[in-house]
Amino acid sequence: MPTTRTFRIDGLFQVLDHAGIERRLGRLPGVLGVRVTGAGDSASVTFLEAEVTPDEIVEAIDACGFHCRGEAVPE
């Protein structure tokens, strides 16, 4: 069953930064959908926990060059 969680993001300064994060997270196995807010301070990710963990999602955001403060919404 899919899970949707919101992750906080720091460091989005360019107009297209959100598109890079959406693209990067969308390539992860098990990620079904990604939406970065217009303000660029969080990403809502729908995923299958059997295929990708929240920690792996945070790592992908970090690898993209942005700092993730962790989940904005508790489980």
PDB file of N, CA and C in Angstrom:
ATOM      1  N   MET A   1       0.839  -1.184   0.000  1.00  0.00           N
ATOM      2  CA  MET A   1       0.000   0.000   0.000  1.00  0.00           C
ATOM      3  C   MET A   1       0.886   1.250   0.000  1.00  0.00           C
ATOM      4  N   PRO A   2       0.597   2.208  -0.846  1.00  0.00           N
ATOM      5  CA  PRO A   2       1.411   3.424  -0.918  1.00  0.00           C
ATOM      6  C   PRO A   2       1.298   4.283   0.345  1.00  0.00           C
ATOM      7  N   THR A   3       2.387   4.969   0.653  1.00  0.00           N
ATOM      8  CA  THR A   3       2.481   5.905   1.763  1.00  0.00           C
ATOM      9  C   THR A   3       2.813   7.270   1.188  1.00  0.00           C
ATOM     10  N   THR A   4       2.229   8.318   1.742  1.00  0.00           N
ATOM     11  CA  THR A   4       2.585   9.681   1.333  1.00  0.00           C
ATOM     12  C   THR A   4       3.118  10.405   2.553  1.00  0.00           C
ATOM     13  N   ARG A   5       4.301  10.988   2.410  1.00  0.00           N
ATOM     14  CA  ARG A   5       4.924  11.766   3.487  1.00  0.00           C
ATOM     15  C   ARG A   5       5.441  13.075   2.916  1.00  0.00           C
ATOM     16  N   THR A   6       5.556  14.045   3.808  1.00  0.00           N
ATOM     17  CA  THR A   6       6.074  15.352   3.420  1.00  0.00           C
ATOM     18  C   THR A   6       7.438  15.538   4.047  1.00  0.00           C
ATOM     19  N   PHE A   7       8.409  15.930   3.229  1.00  0.00           N
ATOM     20  CA  PHE A   7       9.789  16.146   3.668  1.00  0.00           C
ATOM     21  C   PHE A   7      10.138  17.615   3.520  1.00  0.00           C
ATOM     22  N   ARG A   8      10.751  18.190   4.550  1.00  0.00           N
ATOM     23  CA  ARG A   8      11.190  19.590   4.514  1.00  0.00           C
ATOM     24  C   ARG A   8      12.486  19.687   3.703  1.00  0.00           C
ATOM     25  N   ILE A   9      12.623  20.770   2.966  1.00  0.00           N
ATOM     26  CA  ILE A   9      13.800  20.983   2.126  1.00  0.00           C
ATOM     27  C   ILE A   9      14.324  22.393   2.362  1.00  0.00           C
ATOM     28  N   ASP A  10      15.639  22.528   2.512  1.00  0.00           N
ATOM     29  CA  ASP A  10      16.305  23.831   2.582  1.00  0.00           C
ATOM     30  C   ASP A  10      17.121  24.030   1.323  1.00  0.00           C
ATOM     31  N   GLY A  11      17.285  25.249   0.914  1.00  0.00           N
ATOM     32  CA  GLY A  11      18.251  25.551  -0.140  1.00  0.00           C
ATOM     33  C   GLY A  11      17.708  25.680  -1.544  1.00  0.00           C
ATOM     34  N   LEU A  12      16.404  25.805  -1.732  1.00  0.00           N
ATOM     35  CA  LEU A  12      15.866  25.998  -3.083  1.00  0.00           C
ATOM     36  C   LEU A  12      15.874  27.493  -3.395  1.00  0.00           C
ATOM     37  N   PHE A  13      16.775  27.886  -4.263  1.00  0.00           N
ATOM     38  CA  PHE A  13      16.909  29.306  -4.582  1.00  0.00           C
ATOM     39  C   PHE A  13      16.630  29.616  -6.044  1.00  0.00           C
ATOM     40  N   GLN A  14      16.838  28.649  -6.912  1.00  0.00           N
ATOM     41  CA  GLN A  14      16.635  28.868  -8.341  1.00  0.00           C
ATOM     42  C   GLN A  14      15.207  28.500  -8.727  1.00  0.00           C
ATOM     43  N   VAL A  15      14.717  29.095  -9.773  1.00  0.00           N
ATOM     44  CA  VAL A  15      13.345  28.887 -10.221  1.00  0.00           C
ATOM     45  C   VAL A  15      13.066  27.415 -10.529  1.00  0.00           C
ATOM     46  N   LEU A  16      14.020  26.696 -11.093  1.00  0.00           N
ATOM     47  CA  LEU A  16      13.790  25.318 -11.509  1.00  0.00           C
ATOM     48  C   LEU A  16      14.331  24.271 -10.540  1.00  0.00           C
ATOM     49  N   ASP A  17      14.780  24.671  -9.350  1.00  0.00           N
ATOM     50  CA  ASP A  17      15.295  23.706  -8.374  1.00  0.00           C
ATOM     51  C   ASP A  17      14.268  22.627  -8.041  1.00  0.00           C
ATOM     52  N   HIS A  18      13.003  23.027  -7.912  1.00  0.00           N
ATOM     53  CA  HIS A  18      11.968  22.044  -7.567  1.00  0.00           C
ATOM     54  C   HIS A  18      11.859  20.952  -8.622  1.00  0.00           C
ATOM     55  N   ALA A  19      12.046  21.315  -9.879  1.00  0.00           N
ATOM     56  CA  ALA A  19      11.962  20.328 -10.963  1.00  0.00           C
ATOM     57  C   ALA A  19      13.081  19.298 -10.852  1.00  0.00           C
ATOM     58  N   GLY A  20      14.267  19.729 -10.446  1.00  0.00           N
ATOM     59  CA  GLY A  20      15.387  18.802 -10.270  1.00  0.00           C
ATOM     60  C   GLY A  20      15.121  17.803  -9.167  1.00  0.00           C
ATOM     61  N   ILE A  21      14.559  18.268  -8.059  1.00  0.00           N
ATOM     62  CA  ILE A  21      14.237  17.366  -6.954  1.00  0.00           C
ATOM     63  C   ILE A  21      13.120  16.407  -7.357  1.00  0.00           C
ATOM     64  N   GLU A  22      12.091  16.918  -8.019  1.00  0.00           N
ATOM     65  CA  GLU A  22      11.005  16.044  -8.470  1.00  0.00           C
ATOM     66  C   GLU A  22      11.530  14.964  -9.404  1.00  0.00           C
ATOM     67  N   ARG A  23      12.395  15.336 -10.315  1.00  0.00           N
ATOM     68  CA  ARG A  23      12.970  14.382 -11.272  1.00  0.00           C
ATOM     69  C   ARG A  23      13.817  13.340 -10.551  1.00  0.00           C
ATOM     70  N   ARG A  24      14.674  13.800  -9.638  1.00  0.00           N
ATOM     71  CA  ARG A  24      15.568  12.894  -8.903  1.00  0.00           C
ATOM     72  C   ARG A  24      14.781  11.884  -8.067  1.00  0.00           C
ATOM     73  N   LEU A  25      13.798  12.370  -7.312  1.00  0.00           N
ATOM     74  CA  LEU A  25      13.008  11.480  -6.479  1.00  0.00           C
ATOM     75  C   LEU A  25      12.124  10.557  -7.310  1.00  0.00           C
ATOM     76  N   GLY A  26      11.626  11.057  -8.424  1.00  0.00           N
ATOM     77  CA  GLY A  26      10.778  10.250  -9.299  1.00  0.00           C
ATOM     78  C   GLY A  26      11.493   9.064  -9.904  1.00  0.00           C
ATOM     79  N   ARG A  27      12.817   9.102  -9.950  1.00  0.00           N
ATOM     80  CA  ARG A  27      13.607   7.989 -10.498  1.00  0.00           C
ATOM     81  C   ARG A  27      13.880   6.891  -9.472  1.00  0.00           C
ATOM     82  N   LEU A  28      13.598   7.149  -8.200  1.00  0.00           N
ATOM     83  CA  LEU A  28      13.836   6.134  -7.181  1.00  0.00           C
ATOM     84  C   LEU A  28      12.844   4.984  -7.345  1.00  0.00           C
ATOM     85  N   PRO A  29      13.334   3.738  -7.213  1.00  0.00           N
ATOM     86  CA  PRO A  29      12.398   2.609  -7.271  1.00  0.00           C
ATOM     87  C   PRO A  29      11.387   2.725  -6.137  1.00  0.00           C
ATOM     88  N   GLY A  30      10.134   2.505  -6.447  1.00  0.00           N
ATOM     89  CA  GLY A  30       9.095   2.548  -5.425  1.00  0.00           C
ATOM     90  C   GLY A  30       8.435   3.895  -5.243  1.00  0.00           C
ATOM     91  N   VAL A  31       8.987   4.964  -5.844  1.00  0.00           N
ATOM     92  CA  VAL A  31       8.359   6.287  -5.742  1.00  0.00           C
ATOM     93  C   VAL A  31       7.283   6.386  -6.819  1.00  0.00           C
ATOM     94  N   LEU A  32       6.059   6.664  -6.383  1.00  0.00           N
ATOM     95  CA  LEU A  32       4.920   6.726  -7.284  1.00  0.00           C
ATOM     96  C   LEU A  32       4.568   8.155  -7.692  1.00  0.00           C
ATOM     97  N   GLY A  33       4.931   9.124  -6.857  1.00  0.00           N
ATOM     98  CA  GLY A  33       4.620  10.513  -7.166  1.00  0.00           C
ATOM     99  C   GLY A  33       5.382  11.465  -6.273  1.00  0.00           C
ATOM    100  N   VAL A  34       5.706  12.646  -6.836  1.00  0.00           N
ATOM    101  CA  VAL A  34       6.447  13.668  -6.091  1.00  0.00           C
ATOM    102  C   VAL A  34       5.863  15.021  -6.441  1.00  0.00           C
ATOM    103  N   ARG A  35       5.703  15.863  -5.415  1.00  0.00           N
ATOM    104  CA  ARG A  35       5.279  17.238  -5.662  1.00  0.00           C
ATOM    105  C   ARG A  35       6.011  18.156  -4.693  1.00  0.00           C
ATOM    106  N   VAL A  36       6.802  19.062  -5.238  1.00  0.00           N
ATOM    107  CA  VAL A  36       7.496  20.051  -4.418  1.00  0.00           C
ATOM    108  C   VAL A  36       6.608  21.286  -4.365  1.00  0.00           C
ATOM    109  N   THR A  37       6.424  21.849  -3.172  1.00  0.00           N
ATOM    110  CA  THR A  37       5.556  23.014  -3.020  1.00  0.00           C
ATOM    111  C   THR A  37       6.081  24.198  -3.816  1.00  0.00           C
ATOM    112  N   GLY A  38       5.174  25.105  -4.152  1.00  0.00           N
ATOM    113  CA  GLY A  38       5.549  26.300  -4.891  1.00  0.00           C
ATOM    114  C   GLY A  38       6.589  27.123  -4.165  1.00  0.00           C
ATOM    115  N   ALA A  39       6.518  27.141  -2.837  1.00  0.00           N
ATOM    116  CA  ALA A  39       7.513  27.870  -2.057  1.00  0.00           C
ATOM    117  C   ALA A  39       8.840  27.118  -2.021  1.00  0.00           C
ATOM    118  N   GLY A  40       8.813  25.830  -2.397  1.00  0.00           N
ATOM    119  CA  GLY A  40      10.043  25.055  -2.473  1.00  0.00           C
ATOM    120  C   GLY A  40      10.609  24.628  -1.137  1.00  0.00           C
ATOM    121  N   ASP A  41       9.776  24.632  -0.084  1.00  0.00           N
ATOM    122  CA  ASP A  41      10.335  24.265   1.214  1.00  0.00           C
ATOM    123  C   ASP A  41       9.952  22.861   1.661  1.00  0.00           C
ATOM    124  N   SER A  42       9.153  22.154   0.832  1.00  0.00           N
ATOM    125  CA  SER A  42       8.824  20.772   1.170  1.00  0.00           C
ATOM    126  C   SER A  42       8.464  19.986  -0.078  1.00  0.00           C
ATOM    127  N   ALA A  43       8.587  18.661   0.060  1.00  0.00           N
ATOM    128  CA  ALA A  43       8.230  17.758  -1.026  1.00  0.00           C
ATOM    129  C   ALA A  43       7.282  16.708  -0.479  1.00  0.00           C
ATOM    130  N   SER A  44       6.177  16.509  -1.152  1.00  0.00           N
ATOM    131  CA  SER A  44       5.231  15.456  -0.806  1.00  0.00           C
ATOM    132  C   SER A  44       5.549  14.271  -1.711  1.00  0.00           C
ATOM    133  N   VAL A  45       5.850  13.120  -1.102  1.00  0.00           N
ATOM    134  CA  VAL A  45       6.290  11.957  -1.859  1.00  0.00           C
ATOM    135  C   VAL A  45       5.372  10.780  -1.540  1.00  0.00           C
ATOM    136  N   THR A  46       4.834  10.154  -2.585  1.00  0.00           N
ATOM    137  CA  THR A  46       4.047   8.935  -2.445  1.00  0.00           C
ATOM    138  C   THR A  46       4.939   7.785  -2.893  1.00  0.00           C
ATOM    139  N   PHE A  47       5.067   6.779  -2.021  1.00  0.00           N
ATOM    140  CA  PHE A  47       6.025   5.705  -2.300  1.00  0.00           C
ATOM    141  C   PHE A  47       5.593   4.399  -1.653  1.00  0.00           C
ATOM    142  N   LEU A  48       6.231   3.313  -2.087  1.00  0.00           N
ATOM    143  CA  LEU A  48       6.015   1.988  -1.509  1.00  0.00           C
ATOM    144  C   LEU A  48       7.158   1.711  -0.546  1.00  0.00           C
ATOM    145  N   GLU A  49       6.851   1.608   0.743  1.00  0.00           N
ATOM    146  CA  GLU A  49       7.890   1.424   1.758  1.00  0.00           C
ATOM    147  C   GLU A  49       8.653   0.113   1.591  1.00  0.00           C
ATOM    148  N   ALA A  50       8.075  -0.851   0.907  1.00  0.00           N
ATOM    149  CA  ALA A  50       8.774  -2.115   0.663  1.00  0.00           C
ATOM    150  C   ALA A  50       9.911  -1.933  -0.337  1.00  0.00           C
ATOM    151  N   GLU A  51       9.874  -0.837  -1.105  1.00  0.00           N
ATOM    152  CA  GLU A  51      10.877  -0.612  -2.146  1.00  0.00           C
ATOM    153  C   GLU A  51      11.828   0.540  -1.854  1.00  0.00           C
ATOM    154  N   VAL A  52      11.388   1.520  -1.080  1.00  0.00           N
ATOM    155  CA  VAL A  52      12.234   2.676  -0.766  1.00  0.00           C
ATOM    156  C   VAL A  52      11.851   3.187   0.627  1.00  0.00           C
ATOM    157  N   THR A  53      12.858   3.531   1.421  1.00  0.00           N
ATOM    158  CA  THR A  53      12.605   4.007   2.780  1.00  0.00           C
ATOM    159  C   THR A  53      12.622   5.534   2.825  1.00  0.00           C
ATOM    160  N   PRO A  54      12.027   6.118   3.872  1.00  0.00           N
ATOM    161  CA  PRO A  54      12.113   7.569   4.026  1.00  0.00           C
ATOM    162  C   PRO A  54      13.569   8.054   4.089  1.00  0.00           C
ATOM    163  N   ASP A  55      14.452   7.279   4.729  1.00  0.00           N
ATOM    164  CA  ASP A  55      15.871   7.662   4.789  1.00  0.00           C
ATOM    165  C   ASP A  55      16.496   7.712   3.400  1.00  0.00           C
ATOM    166  N   GLU A  56      16.109   6.803   2.530  1.00  0.00           N
ATOM    167  CA  GLU A  56      16.637   6.818   1.160  1.00  0.00           C
ATOM    168  C   GLU A  56      16.130   8.040   0.394  1.00  0.00           C
ATOM    169  N   ILE A  57      14.922   8.457   0.688  1.00  0.00           N
ATOM    170  CA  ILE A  57      14.384   9.660   0.052  1.00  0.00           C
ATOM    171  C   ILE A  57      15.166  10.887   0.525  1.00  0.00           C
ATOM    172  N   VAL A  58      15.426  10.971   1.826  1.00  0.00           N
ATOM    173  CA  VAL A  58      16.227  12.079   2.368  1.00  0.00           C
ATOM    174  C   VAL A  58      17.615  12.075   1.738  1.00  0.00           C
ATOM    175  N   GLU A  59      18.227  10.905   1.613  1.00  0.00           N
ATOM    176  CA  GLU A  59      19.557  10.799   0.991  1.00  0.00           C
ATOM    177  C   GLU A  59      19.524  11.299  -0.448  1.00  0.00           C
ATOM    178  N   ALA A  60      18.454  10.978  -1.181  1.00  0.00           N
ATOM    179  CA  ALA A  60      18.347  11.434  -2.574  1.00  0.00           C
ATOM    180  C   ALA A  60      18.219  12.955  -2.639  1.00  0.00           C
ATOM    181  N   ILE A  61      17.499  13.553  -1.700  1.00  0.00           N
ATOM    182  CA  ILE A  61      17.387  15.011  -1.661  1.00  0.00           C
ATOM    183  C   ILE A  61      18.758  15.615  -1.360  1.00  0.00           C
ATOM    184  N   ASP A  62      19.462  15.051  -0.366  1.00  0.00           N
ATOM    185  CA  ASP A  62      20.808  15.530  -0.034  1.00  0.00           C
ATOM    186  C   ASP A  62      21.753  15.395  -1.225  1.00  0.00           C
ATOM    187  N   ALA A  63      21.667  14.271  -1.923  1.00  0.00           N
ATOM    188  CA  ALA A  63      22.538  14.034  -3.083  1.00  0.00           C
ATOM    189  C   ALA A  63      22.248  15.022  -4.201  1.00  0.00           C
ATOM    190  N   CYS A  64      21.066  15.553  -4.207  1.00  0.00           N
ATOM    191  CA  CYS A  64      20.678  16.525  -5.220  1.00  0.00           C
ATOM    192  C   CYS A  64      21.269  17.902  -4.909  1.00  0.00           C
ATOM    193  N   GLY A  65      21.878  18.013  -3.715  1.00  0.00           N
ATOM    194  CA  GLY A  65      22.521  19.271  -3.361  1.00  0.00           C
ATOM    195  C   GLY A  65      21.729  20.123  -2.395  1.00  0.00           C
ATOM    196  N   PHE A  66      20.669  19.587  -1.835  1.00  0.00           N
ATOM    197  CA  PHE A  66      19.843  20.339  -0.908  1.00  0.00           C
ATOM    198  C   PHE A  66      19.845  19.642   0.443  1.00  0.00           C
ATOM    199  N   HIS A  67      19.641  20.413   1.496  1.00  0.00           N
ATOM    200  CA  HIS A  67      19.605  19.856   2.850  1.00  0.00           C
ATOM    201  C   HIS A  67      18.154  19.587   3.232  1.00  0.00           C
ATOM    202  N   CYS A  68      17.909  18.370   3.691  1.00  0.00           N
ATOM    203  CA  CYS A  68      16.568  18.003   4.127  1.00  0.00           C
ATOM    204  C   CYS A  68      16.538  17.986   5.648  1.00  0.00           C
ATOM    205  N   ARG A  69      15.621  18.733   6.245  1.00  0.00           N
ATOM    206  CA  ARG A  69      15.528  18.807   7.707  1.00  0.00           C
ATOM    207  C   ARG A  69      14.792  17.614   8.296  1.00  0.00           C
ATOM    208  N   GLY A  70      14.214  16.770   7.460  1.00  0.00           N
ATOM    209  CA  GLY A  70      13.460  15.611   7.944  1.00  0.00           C
ATOM    210  C   GLY A  70      11.996  15.738   7.582  1.00  0.00           C
ATOM    211  N   GLU A  71      11.199  14.823   8.072  1.00  0.00           N
ATOM    212  CA  GLU A  71       9.789  14.826   7.731  1.00  0.00           C
ATOM    213  C   GLU A  71       9.066  15.986   8.406  1.00  0.00           C
ATOM    214  N   ALA A  72       8.238  16.665   7.647  1.00  0.00           N
ATOM    215  CA  ALA A  72       7.450  17.770   8.194  1.00  0.00           C
ATOM    216  C   ALA A  72       6.219  17.246   8.914  1.00  0.00           C
ATOM    217  N   VAL A  73       5.729  16.114   8.482  1.00  0.00           N
ATOM    218  CA  VAL A  73       4.517  15.542   9.062  1.00  0.00           C
ATOM    219  C   VAL A  73       4.886  14.200   9.674  1.00  0.00           C
ATOM    220  N   PRO A  74       4.665  14.012  10.969  1.00  0.00           N
ATOM    221  CA  PRO A  74       5.017  12.728  11.587  1.00  0.00           C
ATOM    222  C   PRO A  74       4.179  11.590  11.025  1.00  0.00           C
ATOM    223  N   GLU A  75       4.696  10.385  11.172  1.00  0.00           N
ATOM    224  CA  GLU A  75       4.038   9.204  10.646  1.00  0.00           C
ATOM    225  C   GLU A  75       2.653   9.031  11.229  1.00  0.00           C
TER     226      GLU A  75
END
